XYZ file of C-alpha atoms in Angstrom:
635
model
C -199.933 -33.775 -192.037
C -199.090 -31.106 -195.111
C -197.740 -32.257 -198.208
C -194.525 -30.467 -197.217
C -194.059 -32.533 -193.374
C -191.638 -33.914 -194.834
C -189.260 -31.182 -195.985
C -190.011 -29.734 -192.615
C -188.594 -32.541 -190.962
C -185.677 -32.490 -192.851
C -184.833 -29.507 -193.692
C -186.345 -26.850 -192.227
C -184.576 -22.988 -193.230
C -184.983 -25.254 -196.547
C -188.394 -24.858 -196.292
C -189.021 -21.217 -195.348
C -186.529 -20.191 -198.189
C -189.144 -22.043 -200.434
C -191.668 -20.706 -198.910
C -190.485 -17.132 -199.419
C -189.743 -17.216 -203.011
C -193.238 -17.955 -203.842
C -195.651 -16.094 -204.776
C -198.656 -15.152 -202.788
C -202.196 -14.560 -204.343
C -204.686 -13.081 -202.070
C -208.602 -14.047 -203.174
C -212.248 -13.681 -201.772
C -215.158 -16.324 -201.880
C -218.466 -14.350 -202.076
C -222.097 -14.706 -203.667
C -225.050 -15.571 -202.520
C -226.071 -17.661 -199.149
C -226.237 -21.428 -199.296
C -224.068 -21.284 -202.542
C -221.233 -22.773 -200.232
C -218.430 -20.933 -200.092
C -217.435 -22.073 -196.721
C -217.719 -25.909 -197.843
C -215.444 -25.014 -201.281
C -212.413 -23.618 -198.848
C -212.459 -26.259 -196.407
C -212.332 -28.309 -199.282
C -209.231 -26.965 -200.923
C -207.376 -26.926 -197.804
C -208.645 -30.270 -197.151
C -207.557 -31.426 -200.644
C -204.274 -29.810 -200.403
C -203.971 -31.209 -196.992
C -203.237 -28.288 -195.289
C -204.742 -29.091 -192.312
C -203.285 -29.959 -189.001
C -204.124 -33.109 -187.223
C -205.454 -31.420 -184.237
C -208.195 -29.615 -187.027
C -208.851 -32.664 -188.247
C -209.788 -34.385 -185.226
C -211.844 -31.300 -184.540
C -213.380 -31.329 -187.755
C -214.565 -35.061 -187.768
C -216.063 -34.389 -184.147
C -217.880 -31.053 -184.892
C -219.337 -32.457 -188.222
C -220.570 -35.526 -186.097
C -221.777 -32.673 -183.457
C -223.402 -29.659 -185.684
C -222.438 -30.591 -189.341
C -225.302 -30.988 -191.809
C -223.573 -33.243 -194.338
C -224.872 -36.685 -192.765
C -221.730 -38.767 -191.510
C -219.714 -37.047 -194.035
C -217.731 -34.253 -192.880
C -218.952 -30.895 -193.323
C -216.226 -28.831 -194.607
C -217.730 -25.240 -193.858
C -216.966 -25.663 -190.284
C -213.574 -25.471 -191.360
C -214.317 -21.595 -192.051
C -217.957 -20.913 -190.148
C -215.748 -20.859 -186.317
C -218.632 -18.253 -184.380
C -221.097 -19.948 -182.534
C -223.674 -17.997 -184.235
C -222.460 -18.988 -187.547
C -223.131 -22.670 -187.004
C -226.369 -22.653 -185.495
C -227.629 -20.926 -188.289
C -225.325 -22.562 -191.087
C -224.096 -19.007 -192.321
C -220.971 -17.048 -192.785
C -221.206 -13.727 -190.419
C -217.817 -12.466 -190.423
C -214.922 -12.466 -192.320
C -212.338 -15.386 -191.984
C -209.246 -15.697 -193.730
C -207.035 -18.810 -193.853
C -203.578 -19.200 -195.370
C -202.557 -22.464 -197.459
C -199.914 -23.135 -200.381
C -199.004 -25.461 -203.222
C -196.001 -26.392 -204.276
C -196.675 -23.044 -206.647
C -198.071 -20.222 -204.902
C -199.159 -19.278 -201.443
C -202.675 -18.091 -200.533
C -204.883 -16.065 -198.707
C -208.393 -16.893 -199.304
C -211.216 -14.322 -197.180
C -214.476 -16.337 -196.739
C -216.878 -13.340 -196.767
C -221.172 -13.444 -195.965
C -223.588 -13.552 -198.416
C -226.470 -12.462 -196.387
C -226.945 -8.389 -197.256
C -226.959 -7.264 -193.819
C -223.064 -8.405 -194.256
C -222.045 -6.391 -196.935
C -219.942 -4.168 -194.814
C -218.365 -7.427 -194.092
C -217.883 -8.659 -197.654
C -216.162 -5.197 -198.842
C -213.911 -5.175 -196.113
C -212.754 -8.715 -197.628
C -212.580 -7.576 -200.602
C -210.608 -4.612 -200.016
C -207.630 -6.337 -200.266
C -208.390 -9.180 -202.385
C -206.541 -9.738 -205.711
C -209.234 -12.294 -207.276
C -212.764 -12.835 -206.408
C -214.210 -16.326 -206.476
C -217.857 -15.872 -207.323
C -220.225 -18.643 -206.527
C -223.462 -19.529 -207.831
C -225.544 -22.454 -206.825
C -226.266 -24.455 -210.001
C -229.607 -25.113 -209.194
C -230.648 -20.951 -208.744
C -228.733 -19.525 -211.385
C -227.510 -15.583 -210.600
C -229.039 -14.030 -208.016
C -229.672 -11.320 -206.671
C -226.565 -11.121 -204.260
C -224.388 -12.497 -207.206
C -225.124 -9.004 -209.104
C -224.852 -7.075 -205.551
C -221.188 -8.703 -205.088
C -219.831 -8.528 -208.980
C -220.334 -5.032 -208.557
C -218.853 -4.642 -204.973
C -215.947 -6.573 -206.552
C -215.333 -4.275 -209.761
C -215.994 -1.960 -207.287
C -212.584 -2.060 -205.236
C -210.736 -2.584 -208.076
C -210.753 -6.512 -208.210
C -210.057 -7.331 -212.273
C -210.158 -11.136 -212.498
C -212.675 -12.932 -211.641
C -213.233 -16.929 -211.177
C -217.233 -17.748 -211.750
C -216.953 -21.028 -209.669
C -220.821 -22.487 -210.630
C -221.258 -24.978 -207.812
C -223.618 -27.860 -206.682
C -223.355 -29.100 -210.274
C -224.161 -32.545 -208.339
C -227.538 -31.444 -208.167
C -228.174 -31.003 -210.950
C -226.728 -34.023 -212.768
C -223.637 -32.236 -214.012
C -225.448 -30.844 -216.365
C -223.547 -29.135 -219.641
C -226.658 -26.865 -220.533
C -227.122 -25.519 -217.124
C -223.065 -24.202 -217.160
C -223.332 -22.678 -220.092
C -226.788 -20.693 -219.710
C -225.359 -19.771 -216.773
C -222.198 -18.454 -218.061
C -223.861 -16.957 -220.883
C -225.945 -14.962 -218.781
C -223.272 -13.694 -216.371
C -221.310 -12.474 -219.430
C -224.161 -10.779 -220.483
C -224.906 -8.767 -217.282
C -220.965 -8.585 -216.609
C -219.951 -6.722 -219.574
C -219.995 -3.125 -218.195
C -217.748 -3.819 -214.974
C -214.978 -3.955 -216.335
C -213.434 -7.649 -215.267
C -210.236 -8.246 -217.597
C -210.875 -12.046 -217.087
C -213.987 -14.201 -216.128
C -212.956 -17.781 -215.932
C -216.161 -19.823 -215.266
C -215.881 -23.472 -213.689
C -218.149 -26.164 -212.801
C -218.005 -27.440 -210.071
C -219.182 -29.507 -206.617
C -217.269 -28.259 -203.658
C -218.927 -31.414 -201.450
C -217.961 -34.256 -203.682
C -214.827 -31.907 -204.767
C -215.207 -32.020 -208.474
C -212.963 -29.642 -210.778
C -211.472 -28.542 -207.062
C -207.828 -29.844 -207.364
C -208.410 -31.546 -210.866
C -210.538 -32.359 -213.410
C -213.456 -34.142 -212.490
C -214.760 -37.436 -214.108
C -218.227 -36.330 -214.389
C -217.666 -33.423 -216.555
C -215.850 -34.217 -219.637
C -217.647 -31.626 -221.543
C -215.493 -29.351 -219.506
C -211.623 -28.758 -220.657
C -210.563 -25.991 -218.613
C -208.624 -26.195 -215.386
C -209.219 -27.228 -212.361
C -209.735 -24.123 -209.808
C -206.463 -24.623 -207.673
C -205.021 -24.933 -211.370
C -206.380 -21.897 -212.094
C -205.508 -20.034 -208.828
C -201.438 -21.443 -209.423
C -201.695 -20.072 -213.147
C -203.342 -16.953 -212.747
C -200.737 -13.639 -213.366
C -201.221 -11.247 -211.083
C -203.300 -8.525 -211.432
C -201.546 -5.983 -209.394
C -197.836 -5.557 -209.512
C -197.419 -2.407 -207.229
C -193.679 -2.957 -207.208
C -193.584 -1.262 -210.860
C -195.429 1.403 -209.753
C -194.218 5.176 -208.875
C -193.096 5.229 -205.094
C -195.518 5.956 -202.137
C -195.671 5.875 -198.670
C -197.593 7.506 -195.950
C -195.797 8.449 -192.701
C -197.052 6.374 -190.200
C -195.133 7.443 -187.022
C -191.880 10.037 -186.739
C -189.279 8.008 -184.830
C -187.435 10.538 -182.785
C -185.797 8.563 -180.141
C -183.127 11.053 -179.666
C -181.733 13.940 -181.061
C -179.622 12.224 -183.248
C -182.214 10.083 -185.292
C -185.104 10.955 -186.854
C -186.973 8.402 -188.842
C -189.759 8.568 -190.623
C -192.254 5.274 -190.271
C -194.189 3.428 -192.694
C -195.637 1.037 -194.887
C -194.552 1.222 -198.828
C -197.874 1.302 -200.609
C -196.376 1.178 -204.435
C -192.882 1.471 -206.004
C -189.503 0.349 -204.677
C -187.184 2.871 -203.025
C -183.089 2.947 -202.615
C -180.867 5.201 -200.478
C -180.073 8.124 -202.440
C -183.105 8.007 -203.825
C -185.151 11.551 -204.223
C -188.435 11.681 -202.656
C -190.592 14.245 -202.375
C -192.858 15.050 -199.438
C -196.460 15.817 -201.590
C -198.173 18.333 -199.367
C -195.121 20.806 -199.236
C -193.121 19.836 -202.089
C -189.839 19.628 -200.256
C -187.913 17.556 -201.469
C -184.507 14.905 -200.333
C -182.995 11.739 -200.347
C -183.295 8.640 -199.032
C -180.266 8.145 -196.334
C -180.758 4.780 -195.268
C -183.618 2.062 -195.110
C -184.045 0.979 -191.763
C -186.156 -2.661 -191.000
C -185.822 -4.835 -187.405
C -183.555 -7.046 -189.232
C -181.233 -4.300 -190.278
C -180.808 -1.798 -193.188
C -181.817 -2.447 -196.356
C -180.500 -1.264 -200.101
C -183.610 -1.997 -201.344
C -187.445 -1.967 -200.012
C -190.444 -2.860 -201.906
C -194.591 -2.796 -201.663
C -195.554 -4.200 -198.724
C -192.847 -3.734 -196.508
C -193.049 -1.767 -193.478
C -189.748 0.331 -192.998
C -188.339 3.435 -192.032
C -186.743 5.817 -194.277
C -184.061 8.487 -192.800
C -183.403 11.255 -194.513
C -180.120 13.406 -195.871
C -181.869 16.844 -194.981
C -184.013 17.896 -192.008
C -187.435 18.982 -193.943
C -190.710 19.141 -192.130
C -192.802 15.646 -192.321
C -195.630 15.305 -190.240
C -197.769 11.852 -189.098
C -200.249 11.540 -192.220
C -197.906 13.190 -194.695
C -197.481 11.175 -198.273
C -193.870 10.650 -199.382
C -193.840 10.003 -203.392
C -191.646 9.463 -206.090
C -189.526 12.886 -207.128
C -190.897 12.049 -210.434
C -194.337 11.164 -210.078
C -195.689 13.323 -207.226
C -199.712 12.248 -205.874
C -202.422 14.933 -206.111
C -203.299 17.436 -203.276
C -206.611 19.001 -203.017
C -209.584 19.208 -200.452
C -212.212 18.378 -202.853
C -212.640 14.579 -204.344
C -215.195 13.254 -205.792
C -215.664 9.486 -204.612
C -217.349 5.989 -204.864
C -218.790 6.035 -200.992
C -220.266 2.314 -199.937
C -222.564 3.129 -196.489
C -222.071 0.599 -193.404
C -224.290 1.963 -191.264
C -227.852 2.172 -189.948
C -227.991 5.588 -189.659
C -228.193 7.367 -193.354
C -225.247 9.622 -194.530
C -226.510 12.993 -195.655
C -225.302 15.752 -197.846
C -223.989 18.346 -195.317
C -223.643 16.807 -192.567
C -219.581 16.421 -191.239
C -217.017 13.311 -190.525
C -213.602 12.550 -190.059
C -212.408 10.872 -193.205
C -209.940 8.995 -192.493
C -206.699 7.548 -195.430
C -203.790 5.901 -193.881
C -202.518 7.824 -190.962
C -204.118 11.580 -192.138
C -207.346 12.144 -190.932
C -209.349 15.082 -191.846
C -213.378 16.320 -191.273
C -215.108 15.923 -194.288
C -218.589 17.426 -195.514
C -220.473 15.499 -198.054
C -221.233 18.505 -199.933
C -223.377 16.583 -202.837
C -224.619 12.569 -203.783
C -223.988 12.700 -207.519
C -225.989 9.733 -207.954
C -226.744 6.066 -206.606
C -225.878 2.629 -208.053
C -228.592 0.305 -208.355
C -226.493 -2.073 -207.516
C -228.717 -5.101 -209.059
C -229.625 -3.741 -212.157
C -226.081 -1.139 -212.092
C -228.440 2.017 -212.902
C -227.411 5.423 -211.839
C -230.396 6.551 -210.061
C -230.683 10.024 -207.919
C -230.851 9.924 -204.333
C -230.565 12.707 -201.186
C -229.129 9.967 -198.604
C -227.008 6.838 -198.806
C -228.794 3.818 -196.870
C -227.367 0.859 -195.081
C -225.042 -0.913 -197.920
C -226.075 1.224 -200.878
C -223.483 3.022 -203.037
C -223.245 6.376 -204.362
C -221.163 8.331 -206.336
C -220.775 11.817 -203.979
C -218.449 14.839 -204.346
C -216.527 15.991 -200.619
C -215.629 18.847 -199.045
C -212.567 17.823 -196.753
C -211.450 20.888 -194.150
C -207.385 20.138 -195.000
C -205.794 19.421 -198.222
C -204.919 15.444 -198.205
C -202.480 13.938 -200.739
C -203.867 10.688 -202.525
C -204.171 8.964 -205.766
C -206.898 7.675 -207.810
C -208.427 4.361 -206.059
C -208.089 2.314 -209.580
C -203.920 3.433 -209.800
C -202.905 2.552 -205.895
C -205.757 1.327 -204.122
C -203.514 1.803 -200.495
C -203.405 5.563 -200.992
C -206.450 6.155 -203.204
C -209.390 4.804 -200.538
C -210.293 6.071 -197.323
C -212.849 4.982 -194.337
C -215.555 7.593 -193.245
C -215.875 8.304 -189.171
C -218.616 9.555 -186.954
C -217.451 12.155 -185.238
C -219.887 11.640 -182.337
C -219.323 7.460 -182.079
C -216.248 6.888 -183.707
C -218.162 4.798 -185.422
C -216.738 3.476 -188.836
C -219.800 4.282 -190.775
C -218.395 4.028 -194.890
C -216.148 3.378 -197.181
C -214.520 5.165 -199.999
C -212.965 5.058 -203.426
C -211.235 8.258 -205.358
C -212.530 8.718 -208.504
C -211.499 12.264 -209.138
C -209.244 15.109 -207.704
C -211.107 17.983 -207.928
C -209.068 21.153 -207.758
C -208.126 22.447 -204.519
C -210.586 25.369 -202.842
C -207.744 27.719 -202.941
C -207.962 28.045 -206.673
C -210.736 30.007 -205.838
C -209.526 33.515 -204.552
C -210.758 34.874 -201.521
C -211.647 38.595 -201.921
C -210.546 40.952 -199.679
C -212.985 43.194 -198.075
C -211.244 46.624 -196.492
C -214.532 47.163 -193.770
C -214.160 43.779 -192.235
C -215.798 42.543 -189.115
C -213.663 44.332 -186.561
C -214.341 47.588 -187.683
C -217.940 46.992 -188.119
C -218.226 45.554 -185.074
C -216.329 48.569 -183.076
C -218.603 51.350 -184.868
C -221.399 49.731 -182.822
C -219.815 49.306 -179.752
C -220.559 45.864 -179.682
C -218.694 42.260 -179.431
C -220.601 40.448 -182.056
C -222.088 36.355 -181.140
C -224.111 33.735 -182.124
C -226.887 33.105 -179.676
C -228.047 29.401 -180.839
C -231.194 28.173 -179.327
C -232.242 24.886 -179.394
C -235.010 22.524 -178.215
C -238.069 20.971 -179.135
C -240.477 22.106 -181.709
C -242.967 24.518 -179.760
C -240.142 24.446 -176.415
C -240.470 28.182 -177.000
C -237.637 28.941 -178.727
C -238.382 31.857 -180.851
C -240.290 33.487 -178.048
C -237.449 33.318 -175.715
C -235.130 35.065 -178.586
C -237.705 38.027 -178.817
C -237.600 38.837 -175.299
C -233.483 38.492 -175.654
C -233.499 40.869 -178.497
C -236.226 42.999 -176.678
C -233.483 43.340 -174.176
C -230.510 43.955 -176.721
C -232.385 46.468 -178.451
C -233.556 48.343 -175.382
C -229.663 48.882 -174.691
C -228.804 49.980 -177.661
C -227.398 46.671 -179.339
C -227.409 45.973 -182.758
C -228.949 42.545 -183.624
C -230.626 40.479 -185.488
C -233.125 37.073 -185.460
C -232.785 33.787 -187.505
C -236.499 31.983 -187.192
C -236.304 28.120 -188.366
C -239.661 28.550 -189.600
C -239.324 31.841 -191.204
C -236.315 30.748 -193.499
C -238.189 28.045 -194.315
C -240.494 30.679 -196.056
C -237.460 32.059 -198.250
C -234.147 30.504 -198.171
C -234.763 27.503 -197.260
C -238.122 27.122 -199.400
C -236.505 24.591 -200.987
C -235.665 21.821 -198.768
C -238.334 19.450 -197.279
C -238.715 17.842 -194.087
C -236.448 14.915 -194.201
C -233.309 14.224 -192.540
C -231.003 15.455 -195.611
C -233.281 18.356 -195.420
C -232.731 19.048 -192.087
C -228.998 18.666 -192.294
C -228.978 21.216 -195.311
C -231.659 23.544 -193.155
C -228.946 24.202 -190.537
C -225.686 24.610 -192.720
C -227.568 27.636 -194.775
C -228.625 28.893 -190.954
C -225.013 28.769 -189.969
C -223.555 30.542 -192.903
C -225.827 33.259 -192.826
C -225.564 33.825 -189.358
C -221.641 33.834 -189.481
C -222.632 36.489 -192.089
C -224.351 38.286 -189.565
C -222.399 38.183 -186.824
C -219.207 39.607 -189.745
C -221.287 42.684 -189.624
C -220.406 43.191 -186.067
C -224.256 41.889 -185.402
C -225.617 39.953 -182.217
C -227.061 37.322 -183.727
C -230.077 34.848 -182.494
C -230.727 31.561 -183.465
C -234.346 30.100 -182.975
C -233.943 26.174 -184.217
C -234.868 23.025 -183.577
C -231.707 21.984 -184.976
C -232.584 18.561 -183.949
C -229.310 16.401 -184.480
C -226.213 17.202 -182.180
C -223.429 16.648 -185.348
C -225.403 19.539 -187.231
C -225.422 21.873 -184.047
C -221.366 21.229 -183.998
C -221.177 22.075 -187.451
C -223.137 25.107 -187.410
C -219.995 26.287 -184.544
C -217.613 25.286 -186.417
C -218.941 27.434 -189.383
C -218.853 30.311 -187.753
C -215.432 30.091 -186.550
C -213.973 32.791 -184.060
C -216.928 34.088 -183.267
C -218.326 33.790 -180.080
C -220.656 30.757 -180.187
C -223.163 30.156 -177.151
C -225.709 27.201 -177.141
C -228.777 28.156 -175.486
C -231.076 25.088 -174.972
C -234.307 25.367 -174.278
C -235.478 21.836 -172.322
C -239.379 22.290 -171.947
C -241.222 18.655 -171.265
C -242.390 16.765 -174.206
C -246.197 17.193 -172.890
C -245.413 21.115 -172.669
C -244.331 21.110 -176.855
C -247.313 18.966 -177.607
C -249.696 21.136 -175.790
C -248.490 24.269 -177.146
C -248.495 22.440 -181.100
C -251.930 21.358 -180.603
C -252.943 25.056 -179.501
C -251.050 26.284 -182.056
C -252.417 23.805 -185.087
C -256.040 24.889 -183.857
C -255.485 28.975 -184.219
C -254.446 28.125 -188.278
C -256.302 25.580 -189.799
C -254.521 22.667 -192.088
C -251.114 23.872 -191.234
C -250.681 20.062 -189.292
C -251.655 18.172 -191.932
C -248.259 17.307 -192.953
C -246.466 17.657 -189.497
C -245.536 14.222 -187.761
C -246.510 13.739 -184.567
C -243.932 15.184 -182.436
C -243.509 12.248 -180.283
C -241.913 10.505 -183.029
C -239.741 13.006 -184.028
C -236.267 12.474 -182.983
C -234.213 14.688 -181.073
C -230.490 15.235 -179.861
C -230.512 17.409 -176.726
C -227.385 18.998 -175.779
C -224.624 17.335 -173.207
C -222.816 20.403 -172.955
C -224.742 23.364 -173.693
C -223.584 26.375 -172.650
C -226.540 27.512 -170.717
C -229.622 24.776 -169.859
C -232.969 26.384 -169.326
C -236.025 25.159 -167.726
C -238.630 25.726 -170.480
C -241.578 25.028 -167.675
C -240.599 28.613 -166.193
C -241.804 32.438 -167.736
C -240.326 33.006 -171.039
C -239.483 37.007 -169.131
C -237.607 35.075 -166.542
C -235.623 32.938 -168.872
C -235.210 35.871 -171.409
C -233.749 37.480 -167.914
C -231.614 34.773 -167.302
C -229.785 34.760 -170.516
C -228.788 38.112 -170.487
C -227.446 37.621 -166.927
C -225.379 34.592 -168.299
C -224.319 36.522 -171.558
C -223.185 39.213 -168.389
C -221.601 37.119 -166.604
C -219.867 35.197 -168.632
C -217.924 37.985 -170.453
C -218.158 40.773 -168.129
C -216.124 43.509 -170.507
C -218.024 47.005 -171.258
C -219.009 44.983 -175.000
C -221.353 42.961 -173.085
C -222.694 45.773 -170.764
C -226.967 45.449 -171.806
C-alpha cells in the first residue's frame, strides 16, 4: 500500500540499502488543544500513503465508530490510540510514528496540548530536531503556543515550522496568516529559533500538506513535507568532539573487557586516544566491537563497545571523551530544571540526579529564578510547581562529568529522582559548570572530634526526635538530658522553636521553609556532636526525605531517630492548652489537623507518646544502654 510496494516486491535488500542512506529527521507536533495536531500527522502519512491496509480498514471503521469528522475519516485516530484519548478527542501521551519519502525518513512525536501534559510534551521534545508548532487560525497564539515555543527553545530545538492551521475556517484568509505571523515573530524574537518557517494550512482538507494548495495563491512557500525534505539539519553530532558514557563493563571472562555504550557525539577509530574524564587516564581505542562484528569506524548514535589497549580503571557512569576535547567535572551546576510533579521541589531538600548511566544525590541548594513561561519573565520563586521552570544552582554529593545542554544535549541533561518513590519528578538542562567544591580548601583543625570527644569520656550522637507538633518532644529531650547531665555527660539541646527565634528567624512556615529549617538543624548539630557533644534534637521535622538528610549530614556519627507517636487528639489538646496560657501566639498557626506529616517506618526507637514523659525519658536511656553497651554509654 506504500509508494515503495513496489520496490519491495522486487527488490527487497534494494530497498533497505535505500532506506539506509537516507536521512532521518526527527520532529514534534505541539501547541495548543483542538489546534489538530493529531489530524495533520495522520494526514501526512495518509498523503504519503504510508499506511498499511490493515490501518486503513481500521481507520475507516473507527472514524465511522468514534470519529468526529462526519462520514469523512478522522485522521487523529491515526495518532489518538488510548481509549481515554478518544472519548475525550485529546492527545494524552506521547506517540511517535515513523514514515519516509523518497527523500528523508521521519520520526514525528505527537505530543498533548492540555498543560497537565507538559511533562509529556518535553519528554517529546527531548529528542526532537524540529518542532511543528500549530495554531488554530481562528484563535490566533495562545496561551499554550507561548508555553510550548519556550519548552521548545528550551531543549535546544533551533528550527521551527509555525504550521497556522484550520485556514478553512476562516476562508483562507491572507490577513489572518500574516497578523498571525507577525505577531509570533514579535513574541519569538528572544528564544533564540535560527529559522521560523510559517505555513498555512488545513490539515482536514490537506492544503499546503504535500503541496501547494489551490486556495492559497497568496502563499509561495513550500509545502510542509517540502519543507520537512529540504530542511538541513540542525544537529550534526557526528562533527562534534567524541563522547560516550559507559553503559555496562562487559567482563565475560578474564580475557575481555569491554566497555559498553552509546556514542553521544563525535566519531571514534581504533587507535584512537580517549580519555576517561573523571580520572584523566588516558588510552586507545583497541577495537570497536557491534553484534554484527567490528567496526573501523563508529559514529553518533550507535551503540558499541570499545576495548581498550591498556587496563585503566572505568567504572558504569564514567564519560569517555575525546583526548583533545575533554567534558567538565565538577559537583556544582547550575541548571534549567522543568518540574513534573505534584509535589513542589524545594531548595534543600535531596534527589538522585540521574545523566546517562551515573547517578548521584543532588541538593537543590538555590532557585535562581522562575520563567514566566507565557510572558518569558524571570520572576523569583522559593519552590518549582507542577510544569513550571526555573533556573536553580545544585549541589551534587559526587563529581559527574557532562557538557553544556546547548553543545551535546545526550551528555549535558539529566532527569531528577525521588529518593523515597523513585519517582521521576524533573527534568534538567546544564547551563553552567560551576567549579568543583574541592577548590575550596578544607582547613585542618589539630583538636578534632576524637580528642574532644575522649577528654569527656563520652561517645558523641545525635538524638533526633520527631513527632507531631505538641507530641511532647522537647519535654521528653529535657528529661533525657536531665539524665545525661546527672551522669556526668556533656550535652547539649536543639529546640525547633527556639532556633526559630535566632537562626532560623529567617525562614517562614512553608514547605521550602521547612526543608531549609532542618538542613541548618542538621549542620549545627553535626557541629555539636564534632565537639565530642551528646546532642538532642526536638523537631517536628515533618517530611521523611528531610529527616534522611539531616543523617546523612552528620555522617559517622552515631544517628538515632527517636519518634515520638502521641495521638492526633493528644497534640491538639495540648496546642489548644498551650495557645490559651500566651495569648495571639495561634493566630498564624494552621490547624494542626491539616498539617501534613511523615512518621517514621523505621525509626530507631517508637514511643508511645500517651505514656509519662519520666517513663519514656527512662526508656530512652535504657535503649541508648542497650543498644551500645560499651563504658561510653554507661549513664
Amino acid at each position: 500500500m506504500t509508494h515503495q510496494s513496489e520496490l519491495i516486491a522486487e527488490d527487497i535488500l534494494g530497498y533497505l540499502k535505500q532506506q539506509e542512506e537516507k536521512s532521518l529527521l526527527r520532529f514534534i507536533t505541539c501547541g495548543s488543544v483542538d489546534d489538530g495536531k493529531s489530524t495533520l500527522i495522520g494526514r501526512l502519512l495518509w498523503d504519503s500513503k504510508f499506511i498499511f491496509e490493515d490501518q486503513l480498514a481500521a481507520l475507516e471503521a473507527d472514524s465511522k465508530r468514534v470519529g468526529t469528522q462526519g462520514e469523512e475519516i478522522d485522521f487523529s485516530l491515526l495518532l489518538d490510540g488510548l481509549q481515554a484519548e478518544r472519548e475525550q478527542g485529546i492527545t494524552i501521551d506521547v506517540a511517535y510514528r515513523f514514515f519516509s519519502t523518497d527523500k528523508r525518513k521521519f520520526i514525528v512525536a505527537d505530543t498533548p496540548g492540555h498543560e497537565q501534559y507538559t511533562r509529556n510534551m518535553v519528554t517529546g521534545a527531548s529528542s526532537a530536531d524540529v518542532a511543528v508548532i500549530l495554531v488554530d487560525a481562528r484563535k490566533g497564539l495562545l496561551t499554550q503556543t507561548r508555553r510550548h515555543s519556550y519548552l521548545v527553545s528550551l531543549v535546544g530545538i533551533r528550527k521551527v515550522v509555525l504550521a497556522i492551521n484550520k485556514m478553512d475556517l476562516v476562508a483562507y484568509d491572507q490577513q489572518v496568516f500574516q497578523d498571525i505571523c507577525r505577531k509570533y515573530h514579535e513574541f519569538a524574537a528572544d528564544l533564540g529559533f535560527e529559522e521560523i518557517c510559517c505555513i498555512p494550512l488545513s490539515a482536514l482538507k490537506g492544503e499546503n500538506i504535500i503541496s501547494a494548495g489551490e486556495n492559497t495563491p497568496w502563499y509561495q512557500g513550500p509545502s510542509l513535507l517540502h519543507h520537512l525534505e529540504t530542511l538541513g539539519l540542525p544537529d550534526n553530532s557526528h562533527n562534534k568532539p567524541f563522547r560516550m558514557r559507559v553503559q555496562w563493563v562487559n567482563r565475560p571472562n578474564l580475557d575481555f573487557r569491554g566497555f559498553c555504550g552509546t556514542i553521544a557525539s563525535g566519531t571514534i577509530h581504533p587507535g584512537d586516544q580517549i580519555i576517561v574524564a573523571s580520572s584523566g587516564k588516558q588510552s586507545r581505542v583497541a577495537r570497536i566491537i557491534t553484534i554484527d562484528g567490528d567496526l573501523d569506524v563508529a559514529v553518533a548514535g550507535q551503540a558499541v563497545t570499545l576495548t581498550l589497549e591498556d587496563e585503566i580503571d572505568i567504572s558504569r557512569g564514567e564519560m569517555l571523551t575525546a583526548s583533545d576535547s575533554k567534558s567538565a567535572s565538577s559537583d556544582r551546576l547550575k541548571a534549567k530544571i522543568v518540574w513534573m510533579h505534584d509535589q513542589h521541589l524545594l531548595p534543600g531538600r535531596s534527589y538522585l540526579l540521574k545523566m546517562g548511566a551515573a547517578t548521584t544525590p543532588v541538593q537543590i541548594a538555590e532557585i535562581i529564578h522562575k520563567v514566566n513561561v507565557n510572558s518569558l519573565q524571570k520572576e523569583p520563586g522559593k519552590a518549582l510547581g507542577l510544569n513550571e521552570v526555573g533556573l536553580c544552582r545544585l549541589n551534587l554529593s559526587n563529581v559527574i562529568s557532562c557538557d553544556l545542554y546547548l553543545e551535546t544535549r545526550m551528555t549535558g541533561s539529566f532527569i531528577l529522582i525521588d529518593r523515597l518513590t523513585n519517582a521521576t519528578v524533573g527534568a534538567g538542562m546544564v547551563e553552567e559548570i560551576l567549579s568543583p567544591s574541592d577548590r575550596i580548601p578544607w582547613q585542618e583543625i589539630d583538636v578534632d572530634s576524637a580528642a574532644l570527644a575522649d577528654i569527656k569520656g563520652q561517645k558523641p550522637a545525635v538524638i533526633w526526635i520527631t513527632g507531631r507538633r505538641r507530641s511532647g518532644k522537647t519535654t521528653l529531650a529535657n528529661m533525657v538530658q536531665k539524665h545525661l547531665h546527672s551522669a556526668g555527660r556533656h550535652s547539649c539541646l536543639f529546640d525547633g522553636d527556639n532556633l526559630r527565634r535566632g537562626l532560623n528567624s529567617d525562614l517562614d512556615d512553608s514547605d521550602s521553609g521547612q526543608v531549609e529549617h532542618i538542613r541548618r538543624i542538621g549542620e549545627v548539630a553535626k557541629l555539636a556532636a564534632e565537639a565530642g557533644l551528646i546532642v538532642l534534637v526536638a523537631t517536628t521535622s515533618r517530611y521523611a526525605i528531610e529527616r534522611k538528610r539531616a543523617r546523612e549530614i552528620t555522617g559517622k556519627i552515631d544517628f538515632l531517630e527517636v519518634y515520638l507517636d502521641s495521638p492526633l487528639e493528644t497534640c491538639i489538646a495540648r496546642y489548644n492548652g498551650y495557645d490559651q496560657s500566651q495569648p495571639g501566639t495561634n493566630q498564624s498557626m494552621r490547624n494542626m489537623s491539616e498539617i501534613s506529616y511523615e512518621p517514621p517506618k523505621s525509626a530507631e526507637l517508637t514511643l508511645d507518646g500517651r505514656l509519662n514523659p519520666k517513663a519514656l525519658a527512662e526508656e530512652v536511656i535504657q535503649f541508648l544502654e542497650g543498644m551500645n553497651p560499651s563504658p561510653e554509654w554507661i549513664i
